[in-house]
Amino acid sequence: MGEASLTKTFEFSSSHRYYRPEWSEEENRRVFGKCAYPNGHGHNYLLEVTVTGAVDPVTGMVVNLVDVKEAVEGVLAEFDHRHLNLDTPYFRDRIPTSENFAITLWGLIQKALPQGSRLSRLALHEDEDLYVEYRGGA
Amino acid sequence: MGEASLTKTFEFSSSHRYYRPEWSEEENRRVFGKCAYPNGHGHNYLLEVTVTGAVDPVTGMVVNLVDVKEAVEGVLAEFDHRHLNLDTPYFRDRIPTSENFAITLWGLIQKALPQGSRLSRLALHEDEDLYVEYRGGA
Amino acid sequence: MGEASLTKTFEFSSSHRYYRPEWSEEENRRVFGKCAYPNGHGHNYLLEVTVTGAVDPVTGMVVNLVDVKEAVEGVLAEFDHRHLNLDTPYFRDRIPTSENFAITLWGLIQKALPQGSRLSRLALHEDEDLYVEYRGGA
Amino acid sequence: MGEASLTKTFEFSSSHRYYRPEWSEEENRRVFGKCAYPNGHGHNYLLEVTVTGAVDPVTGMVVNLVDVKEAVEGVLAEFDHRHLNLDTPYFRDRIPTSENFAITLWGLIQKALPQGSRLSRLALHEDEDLYVEYRGGA
Amino acid sequence: MGEASLTKTFEFSSSHRYYRPEWSEEENRRVFGKCAYPNGHGHNYLLEVTVTGAVDPVTGMVVNLVDVKEAVEGVLAEFDHRHLNLDTPYFRDRIPTSENFAITLWGLIQKALPQGSRLSRLALHEDEDLYVEYRGGA
Amino acid sequence: MGEASLTKTFEFSSSHRYYRPEWSEEENRRVFGKCAYPNGHGHNYLLEVTVTGAVDPVTGMVVNLVDVKEAVEGVLAEFDHRHLNLDTPYFRDRIPTSENFAITLWGLIQKALPQGSRLSRLALHEDEDLYVEYRGGA
């Protein structure tokens, strides 16, 4: 019957800053623009999490949504209402762009999902007009 | 010149219930939560229907939207303002989850579309934060 | 400094049916259309709740959002994933239109909100294109 | 012919923190929840700005949109990609709640709009489900 | 019990041009910007129509939605897929701004609505970030 | 680490007409419906532009958003507030359907993007319920 994909969207709020200390102020402003301002700014992130698999003939589900919520909300608790650079260990020497943030979330969510659930796609929306999609590494 | 895909979204409203009669009440509540309540609940479903193909050099279209609307609205008339378990024949012994509902709609829409139109994707949104995607069986 | 209004939106899902037993089938179908189908249909309702008042100079708030959420979610628990006609006592002899549903919710939410919080508006969205607004009785 | 109202929406991004230094940590967490975290969090704010007036019979406009954009974008430049508590002078001793932020924006935008344009309403959306409305002081 | 308001949203598509023939090209471009281009441009307009009144105790409705749809769709048929300046008689010597368009629609819809239905508000959205509201003349 | 995709959405407004001069009026109306009206109609188009590639370990970006905006806005300036048939050279003998428009935009945007940025997908939304997706030719 083929596979189906279930996508659940989560909302949370974080602040961040784009800055490379080994660069001059001018270079930081040229590359990162207003994202280099010292005290950071923030977003309401929307995260789409997609799990793909066969549909269980008994429950009619690819995965129980309750398990997806428990797994993903557990991961997001570390980021919600936090400053990505200052409050989490993931962006000490990586810029917390949406690209890098999506890759970090991929690793954490993959581990948190129930055994047998295949994470196939993350889409991280920074605002209404911009999102990054990640489908895992090679 | 490659292929293009046209996606049209349709809205309709149905009610449903998740319940397996061979299970105890406790088991139904544990697996299906509030979806197991006896009198059902409902949704405004949004259904994205994608048709893929070459662009006709005369009309500039993959498929005439009028034909897509006629085909899909014909299919949805059986479900709109209906109770999926009680008013349709498709969920007598299958749970009307979004996964199973999308698979049922796939078969019906594929048959209803005009000859030569290739259905490539359905996305069924149960609410603003949850959708299922189906691209057909193997 | 004048007053400000805080509006929080809540989502829930219910099913319902429009039907007057003293009318013929034909009359019910003529007035209520597909909403008269016997097994009901459903919606993802969005409810906007507005509280108006002076801004507290210490907290900077019209009302603490935590209190609004506790009050409104307590009220909505009675309706979420339920059939309005069959599972609640409010629509035994009133049609569960959005108008009547909004009036019912007004009375319940007004009582549930913390002392001193003035409910000034409810907007109940039945789907993306239709909503009812209620600001209380004379 | 009566008056008409023109509403233009603007998007920007800021971070902030809710905290009263004269309160204990416990009190701050009890009242402000996760908003009291030390390094702040952020939002993509949406600001609706409404100007009301007679429709000019020559231009057909209440106000020229170009003038509204110039005025409001000038005001928002001070807040975009900034930390409201640390980077602006308005929240040194006031909590940067949406209520207080809307009142601050009201004063600044009213001054920046072209002579003769009557600001009648601000709606400041902190996220998809929460907004504050302000219509000026008494 | 007070009054309730029912708001239904309609979508249609038109093109238009802002131009005063008695002005120079420069003056037209200065005041109307890109809207003065000779061949016009277009929008997907969203029109919110609000009817206010007492709730009928038998039907539970302020007004039957079927009647609102019939009235408003009848009015919009004259504008949908049309060029406002060239295809309709309303903008021969008035600029088809959203303000003027809303006032024109007000008169037509008020006449088309069923006897006893009080039109209380129109909101005409030109795009996602801009709308005009009209509540009738003095 | 695999590749990531960045998608930025742009809004613009154009008018157009579907018409084949070698066909009769009846044939044009039968195939193109209201889109064949002589003076055209218009849309607020939303264009999603996706660039795919490896994430730069220094900047954390697939591509600098500033470069994407400069490239795409440069392309869209030729279409914004314009009539596709009359004001641009691309639809002299091709119908400006969303399919053909997306293919035209693909060629122009691919050339305009900075060296090394791989355009992987365009999605052109004609209104809220209809979009065309194009991923390039074979």
PDB file of N, CA and C in Angstrom, chain F residues 19-30:
ATOM      1  N   TYR F  19      -5.808  33.656 -23.598  1.00  0.00           N
ATOM      2  CA  TYR F  19      -6.524  33.848 -24.867  1.00  0.00           C
ATOM      3  C   TYR F  19      -5.667  33.347 -26.004  1.00  0.00           C
ATOM      4  N   ARG F  20      -6.263  32.579 -26.910  1.00  0.00           N
ATOM      5  CA  ARG F  20      -5.558  32.172 -28.123  1.00  0.00           C
ATOM      6  C   ARG F  20      -6.261  32.828 -29.303  1.00  0.00           C
ATOM      7  N   PRO F  21      -5.579  33.768 -29.987  1.00  0.00           N
ATOM      8  CA  PRO F  21      -6.245  34.526 -31.057  1.00  0.00           C
ATOM      9  C   PRO F  21      -6.722  33.651 -32.212  1.00  0.00           C
ATOM     10  N   GLU F  22      -6.091  32.497 -32.427  1.00  0.00           N
ATOM     11  CA  GLU F  22      -6.512  31.649 -33.545  1.00  0.00           C
ATOM     12  C   GLU F  22      -7.780  30.852 -33.198  1.00  0.00           C
ATOM     13  N   TRP F  23      -8.240  30.926 -31.954  1.00  0.00           N
ATOM     14  CA  TRP F  23      -9.469  30.232 -31.567  1.00  0.00           C
ATOM     15  C   TRP F  23     -10.655  31.198 -31.615  1.00  0.00           C
ATOM     16  N   SER F  24     -11.855  30.637 -31.722  1.00  0.00           N
ATOM     17  CA  SER F  24     -13.073  31.460 -31.641  1.00  0.00           C
ATOM     18  C   SER F  24     -13.277  31.929 -30.198  1.00  0.00           C
ATOM     19  N   GLU F  25     -14.133  32.939 -30.048  1.00  0.00           N
ATOM     20  CA  GLU F  25     -14.488  33.391 -28.693  1.00  0.00           C
ATOM     21  C   GLU F  25     -15.038  32.233 -27.861  1.00  0.00           C
ATOM     22  N   GLU F  26     -15.881  31.429 -28.503  1.00  0.00           N
ATOM     23  CA  GLU F  26     -16.526  30.332 -27.777  1.00  0.00           C
ATOM     24  C   GLU F  26     -15.478  29.337 -27.266  1.00  0.00           C
ATOM     25  N   GLU F  27     -14.523  29.000 -28.135  1.00  0.00           N
ATOM     26  CA  GLU F  27     -13.487  28.060 -27.744  1.00  0.00           C
ATOM     27  C   GLU F  27     -12.646  28.644 -26.599  1.00  0.00           C
ATOM     28  N   ASN F  28     -12.297  29.925 -26.700  1.00  0.00           N
ATOM     29  CA  ASN F  28     -11.536  30.562 -25.620  1.00  0.00           C
ATOM     30  C   ASN F  28     -12.300  30.524 -24.301  1.00  0.00           C
ATOM     31  N   ARG F  29     -13.593  30.820 -24.352  1.00  0.00           N
ATOM     32  CA  ARG F  29     -14.387  30.803 -23.118  1.00  0.00           C
ATOM     33  C   ARG F  29     -14.566  29.383 -22.584  1.00  0.00           C
ATOM     34  N   ARG F  30     -14.685  28.413 -23.492  1.00  0.00           N
ATOM     35  CA  ARG F  30     -14.870  27.031 -23.051  1.00  0.00           C
ATOM     36  C   ARG F  30     -13.628  26.523 -22.307  1.00  0.00           C
TER      37      ARG F  30
END
